[in-house]
Amino acid sequence: ASDFDVVVASGGDGTVTSVAYALANTGVPLLPYPAGTANLLSLNLAQPNEPHALAKLARRCETLDFDVAEIEAEGEKHGFMIMAGAGYDATIMESAAPNKKFFGTVAYFLAANATKPKAWACSSLISRRFSSISRSRIRISRVTACLT
């Protein structure tokens, strides 16, 4: 990646997170192209979703540094930005995935309703998930983004 002036990541938050994680600490700017369901990073950076405006951003490339975190659990490393979910939240995201293309953001609400845990099961599920996370290691790195 160090051979590039800027890297454009076209996709949703998952794709952009994967690319940002790969670019962490390289100094190569990332330009998220919001082409996913929610596009939280692009929304937080107030970036346009029109290709011509994004091309202008890439050419101008005023930058902003932001954090990318890494969690290591059971020998596997994963990057995340903005937030990381566990337990019920992770179940919702996984359940929503097959329906995002058709329903968009409504897929998250449908998944939340369909996977709604019983109150007694929820506390057990959450405590198991967090005990797994507490044995994990989290590291924060820097990523540079092109800014509007």
PDB file of C-alpha atoms in Angstrom:
ATOM      1  CA  ALA A   1       0.000   0.000   0.000  1.00  0.00           C
ATOM      2  CA  SER A   2       2.923   2.359   0.537  1.00  0.00           C
ATOM      3  CA  ASP A   3       3.229   2.777  -3.267  1.00  0.00           C
ATOM      4  CA  PHE A   4      -0.139   4.577  -3.432  1.00  0.00           C
ATOM      5  CA  ASP A   5      -0.981   8.234  -2.775  1.00  0.00           C
ATOM      6  CA  VAL A   6      -4.479   7.308  -1.548  1.00  0.00           C
ATOM      7  CA  VAL A   7      -6.538   4.115  -1.277  1.00  0.00           C
ATOM      8  CA  VAL A   8     -10.271   4.172  -2.030  1.00  0.00           C
ATOM      9  CA  ALA A   9     -12.359   1.594  -0.166  1.00  0.00           C
ATOM     10  CA  SER A  10     -15.718   1.104  -1.864  1.00  0.00           C
ATOM     11  CA  GLY A  11     -18.253  -0.705   0.284  1.00  0.00           C
ATOM     12  CA  GLY A  12     -19.913  -0.653   3.653  1.00  0.00           C
ATOM     13  CA  ASP A  13     -18.472  -0.390   7.120  1.00  0.00           C
ATOM     14  CA  GLY A  14     -17.112  -3.946   7.047  1.00  0.00           C
ATOM     15  CA  THR A  15     -15.167  -3.402   3.827  1.00  0.00           C
ATOM     16  CA  VAL A  16     -13.917   0.020   4.884  1.00  0.00           C
ATOM     17  CA  THR A  17     -12.862  -1.378   8.273  1.00  0.00           C
ATOM     18  CA  SER A  18     -10.889  -4.194   6.618  1.00  0.00           C
ATOM     19  CA  VAL A  19      -9.063  -1.751   4.341  1.00  0.00           C
ATOM     20  CA  ALA A  20      -8.434   0.714   7.201  1.00  0.00           C
ATOM     21  CA  TYR A  21      -7.051  -2.108   9.326  1.00  0.00           C
ATOM     22  CA  ALA A  22      -4.656  -3.079   6.520  1.00  0.00           C
ATOM     23  CA  LEU A  23      -3.546   0.573   6.145  1.00  0.00           C
ATOM     24  CA  ALA A  24      -3.041   1.181   9.887  1.00  0.00           C
ATOM     25  CA  ASN A  25       0.244   2.976  10.636  1.00  0.00           C
ATOM     26  CA  THR A  26       1.234   3.157   6.938  1.00  0.00           C
ATOM     27  CA  GLY A  27       0.480   6.868   6.507  1.00  0.00           C
ATOM     28  CA  VAL A  28      -1.385   6.092   3.257  1.00  0.00           C
ATOM     29  CA  PRO A  29      -4.700   8.007   3.292  1.00  0.00           C
ATOM     30  CA  LEU A  30      -7.980   6.109   3.026  1.00  0.00           C
ATOM     31  CA  LEU A  31     -10.960   7.512   1.145  1.00  0.00           C
ATOM     32  CA  PRO A  32     -14.134   5.604   2.083  1.00  0.00           C
ATOM     33  CA  TYR A  33     -16.590   5.378  -0.827  1.00  0.00           C
ATOM     34  CA  PRO A  34     -19.975   4.767   0.846  1.00  0.00           C
ATOM     35  CA  ALA A  35     -21.474   1.838  -1.057  1.00  0.00           C
ATOM     36  CA  GLY A  36     -22.836  -0.270   1.805  1.00  0.00           C
ATOM     37  CA  THR A  37     -25.919  -0.375   3.990  1.00  0.00           C
ATOM     38  CA  ALA A  38     -25.140   2.033   6.817  1.00  0.00           C
ATOM     39  CA  ASN A  39     -21.767   3.657   5.980  1.00  0.00           C
ATOM     40  CA  LEU A  40     -21.215   4.986   9.514  1.00  0.00           C
ATOM     41  CA  LEU A  41     -17.612   6.092   8.972  1.00  0.00           C
ATOM     42  CA  SER A  42     -18.494   8.096   5.860  1.00  0.00           C
ATOM     43  CA  LEU A  43     -21.429   9.658   7.691  1.00  0.00           C
ATOM     44  CA  ASN A  44     -19.221  10.555  10.674  1.00  0.00           C
ATOM     45  CA  LEU A  45     -16.664  12.123   8.327  1.00  0.00           C
ATOM     46  CA  ALA A  46     -19.494  14.003   6.503  1.00  0.00           C
ATOM     47  CA  GLN A  47     -18.271  12.643   3.176  1.00  0.00           C
ATOM     48  CA  PRO A  48     -20.287  12.935  -0.026  1.00  0.00           C
ATOM     49  CA  ASN A  49     -21.566   9.810  -1.768  1.00  0.00           C
ATOM     50  CA  GLU A  50     -21.305  11.205  -5.285  1.00  0.00           C
ATOM     51  CA  PRO A  51     -18.328   9.856  -7.310  1.00  0.00           C
ATOM     52  CA  HIS A  52     -17.242  13.227  -8.762  1.00  0.00           C
ATOM     53  CA  ALA A  53     -17.125  14.841  -5.307  1.00  0.00           C
ATOM     54  CA  LEU A  54     -15.114  11.878  -3.967  1.00  0.00           C
ATOM     55  CA  ALA A  55     -12.642  12.182  -6.854  1.00  0.00           C
ATOM     56  CA  LYS A  56     -12.135  15.838  -5.918  1.00  0.00           C
ATOM     57  CA  LEU A  57     -11.490  14.762  -2.314  1.00  0.00           C
ATOM     58  CA  ALA A  58      -8.917  12.225  -3.436  1.00  0.00           C
ATOM     59  CA  ARG A  59      -7.146  14.855  -5.538  1.00  0.00           C
ATOM     60  CA  ARG A  60      -7.193  17.477  -2.746  1.00  0.00           C
ATOM     61  CA  CYS A  61      -6.585  14.929   0.022  1.00  0.00           C
ATOM     62  CA  GLU A  62      -6.801  17.023   3.148  1.00  0.00           C
ATOM     63  CA  THR A  63      -6.394  14.410   5.844  1.00  0.00           C
ATOM     64  CA  LEU A  64      -7.578  13.479   9.316  1.00  0.00           C
ATOM     65  CA  ASP A  65      -6.123  10.778  11.552  1.00  0.00           C
ATOM     66  CA  PHE A  66      -8.500   8.405  13.345  1.00  0.00           C
ATOM     67  CA  ASP A  67      -8.188   5.249  15.389  1.00  0.00           C
ATOM     68  CA  VAL A  68      -8.587   1.648  14.299  1.00  0.00           C
ATOM     69  CA  ALA A  69      -8.624  -0.938  17.053  1.00  0.00           C
ATOM     70  CA  GLU A  70      -7.539  -4.542  16.922  1.00  0.00           C
ATOM     71  CA  ILE A  71      -8.935  -7.300  19.079  1.00  0.00           C
ATOM     72  CA  GLU A  72      -7.186 -10.619  19.416  1.00  0.00           C
ATOM     73  CA  ALA A  73      -9.255 -13.545  20.658  1.00  0.00           C
ATOM     74  CA  GLU A  74      -8.483 -17.240  20.467  1.00  0.00           C
ATOM     75  CA  GLY A  75      -5.446 -16.558  18.284  1.00  0.00           C
ATOM     76  CA  GLU A  76      -7.346 -14.538  15.663  1.00  0.00           C
ATOM     77  CA  LYS A  77      -6.912 -10.799  15.106  1.00  0.00           C
ATOM     78  CA  HIS A  78      -9.701  -8.538  13.837  1.00  0.00           C
ATOM     79  CA  GLY A  79      -9.800  -4.788  13.257  1.00  0.00           C
ATOM     80  CA  PHE A  80     -12.733  -2.563  14.178  1.00  0.00           C
ATOM     81  CA  MET A  81     -13.707   1.111  14.092  1.00  0.00           C
ATOM     82  CA  ILE A  82     -16.514   3.188  15.566  1.00  0.00           C
ATOM     83  CA  MET A  83     -17.761   0.269  17.690  1.00  0.00           C
ATOM     84  CA  ALA A  84     -17.506  -3.454  18.264  1.00  0.00           C
ATOM     85  CA  GLY A  85     -20.423  -5.625  19.290  1.00  0.00           C
ATOM     86  CA  ALA A  86     -20.695  -8.855  21.192  1.00  0.00           C
ATOM     87  CA  GLY A  87     -23.502 -11.150  22.290  1.00  0.00           C
ATOM     88  CA  TYR A  88     -26.932 -10.010  21.163  1.00  0.00           C
ATOM     89  CA  ASP A  89     -25.495  -7.184  19.014  1.00  0.00           C
ATOM     90  CA  ALA A  90     -23.230  -9.600  17.134  1.00  0.00           C
ATOM     91  CA  THR A  91     -26.165 -11.978  16.628  1.00  0.00           C
ATOM     92  CA  ILE A  92     -28.246  -9.167  15.101  1.00  0.00           C
ATOM     93  CA  MET A  93     -25.483  -8.176  12.698  1.00  0.00           C
ATOM     94  CA  GLU A  94     -24.938 -11.764  11.587  1.00  0.00           C
ATOM     95  CA  SER A  95     -28.679 -12.386  11.165  1.00  0.00           C
ATOM     96  CA  ALA A  96     -29.174  -9.168   9.175  1.00  0.00           C
ATOM     97  CA  ALA A  97     -26.429  -9.910   6.628  1.00  0.00           C
ATOM     98  CA  PRO A  98     -28.483 -12.026   4.170  1.00  0.00           C
ATOM     99  CA  ASN A  99     -31.266  -9.409   3.998  1.00  0.00           C
ATOM    100  CA  LYS A 100     -29.277  -6.146   3.776  1.00  0.00           C
ATOM    101  CA  LYS A 101     -29.204  -6.042  -0.022  1.00  0.00           C
ATOM    102  CA  PHE A 102     -32.993  -6.270  -0.298  1.00  0.00           C
ATOM    103  CA  PHE A 103     -34.154  -4.432   2.863  1.00  0.00           C
ATOM    104  CA  GLY A 104     -31.239  -2.041   3.520  1.00  0.00           C
ATOM    105  CA  THR A 105     -31.098  -0.729   7.098  1.00  0.00           C
ATOM    106  CA  VAL A 106     -34.511  -2.270   7.847  1.00  0.00           C
ATOM    107  CA  ALA A 107     -32.729  -5.660   7.838  1.00  0.00           C
ATOM    108  CA  TYR A 108     -31.188  -4.743  11.209  1.00  0.00           C
ATOM    109  CA  PHE A 109     -34.610  -4.113  12.757  1.00  0.00           C
ATOM    110  CA  LEU A 110     -36.003  -7.333  11.308  1.00  0.00           C
ATOM    111  CA  ALA A 111     -33.025  -9.285  12.658  1.00  0.00           C
ATOM    112  CA  ALA A 112     -33.361  -7.676  16.107  1.00  0.00           C
ATOM    113  CA  ASN A 113     -37.011  -8.659  16.283  1.00  0.00           C
ATOM    114  CA  ALA A 114     -36.438 -12.179  14.945  1.00  0.00           C
ATOM    115  CA  THR A 115     -33.537 -12.931  17.296  1.00  0.00           C
ATOM    116  CA  LYS A 116     -35.023 -11.236  20.351  1.00  0.00           C
ATOM    117  CA  PRO A 117     -33.704 -13.297  23.276  1.00  0.00           C
ATOM    118  CA  LYS A 118     -35.755 -14.150  26.317  1.00  0.00           C
ATOM    119  CA  ALA A 119     -34.685 -12.029  29.306  1.00  0.00           C
ATOM    120  CA  TRP A 120     -33.355 -15.027  31.257  1.00  0.00           C
ATOM    121  CA  ALA A 121     -31.280 -16.297  28.320  1.00  0.00           C
ATOM    122  CA  CYS A 122     -29.922 -12.875  27.416  1.00  0.00           C
ATOM    123  CA  SER A 123     -27.954 -12.331  30.623  1.00  0.00           C
ATOM    124  CA  SER A 124     -26.352 -15.767  30.303  1.00  0.00           C
ATOM    125  CA  LEU A 125     -25.469 -15.155  26.646  1.00  0.00           C
ATOM    126  CA  ILE A 126     -23.984 -11.732  27.380  1.00  0.00           C
ATOM    127  CA  SER A 127     -21.892 -12.944  30.321  1.00  0.00           C
ATOM    128  CA  ARG A 128     -20.460 -15.803  28.210  1.00  0.00           C
ATOM    129  CA  ARG A 129     -19.588 -13.446  25.345  1.00  0.00           C
ATOM    130  CA  PHE A 130     -17.951 -10.865  27.619  1.00  0.00           C
ATOM    131  CA  SER A 131     -15.919 -13.469  29.490  1.00  0.00           C
ATOM    132  CA  SER A 132     -14.479 -14.404  26.102  1.00  0.00           C
ATOM    133  CA  ILE A 133     -13.724 -10.771  25.265  1.00  0.00           C
ATOM    134  CA  SER A 134     -12.130 -10.108  28.656  1.00  0.00           C
ATOM    135  CA  ARG A 135      -9.464 -12.680  27.814  1.00  0.00           C
ATOM    136  CA  SER A 136      -8.698 -10.816  24.590  1.00  0.00           C
ATOM    137  CA  ARG A 137      -6.198  -8.097  23.799  1.00  0.00           C
ATOM    138  CA  ILE A 138      -7.153  -4.793  22.163  1.00  0.00           C
ATOM    139  CA  ARG A 139      -4.627  -2.554  20.386  1.00  0.00           C
ATOM    140  CA  ILE A 140      -5.294   0.887  18.876  1.00  0.00           C
ATOM    141  CA  SER A 141      -3.590   2.065  15.650  1.00  0.00           C
ATOM    142  CA  ARG A 142      -3.808   5.220  13.501  1.00  0.00           C
ATOM    143  CA  VAL A 143      -5.319   5.554  10.047  1.00  0.00           C
ATOM    144  CA  THR A 144      -5.358   8.684   7.897  1.00  0.00           C
ATOM    145  CA  ALA A 145      -8.525   9.575   5.966  1.00  0.00           C
ATOM    146  CA  CYS A 146      -9.200  12.110   3.237  1.00  0.00           C
ATOM    147  CA  LEU A 147     -11.496  14.800   4.577  1.00  0.00           C
ATOM    148  CA  THR A 148     -14.193  16.974   3.036  1.00  0.00           C
TER     149      THR A 148
END
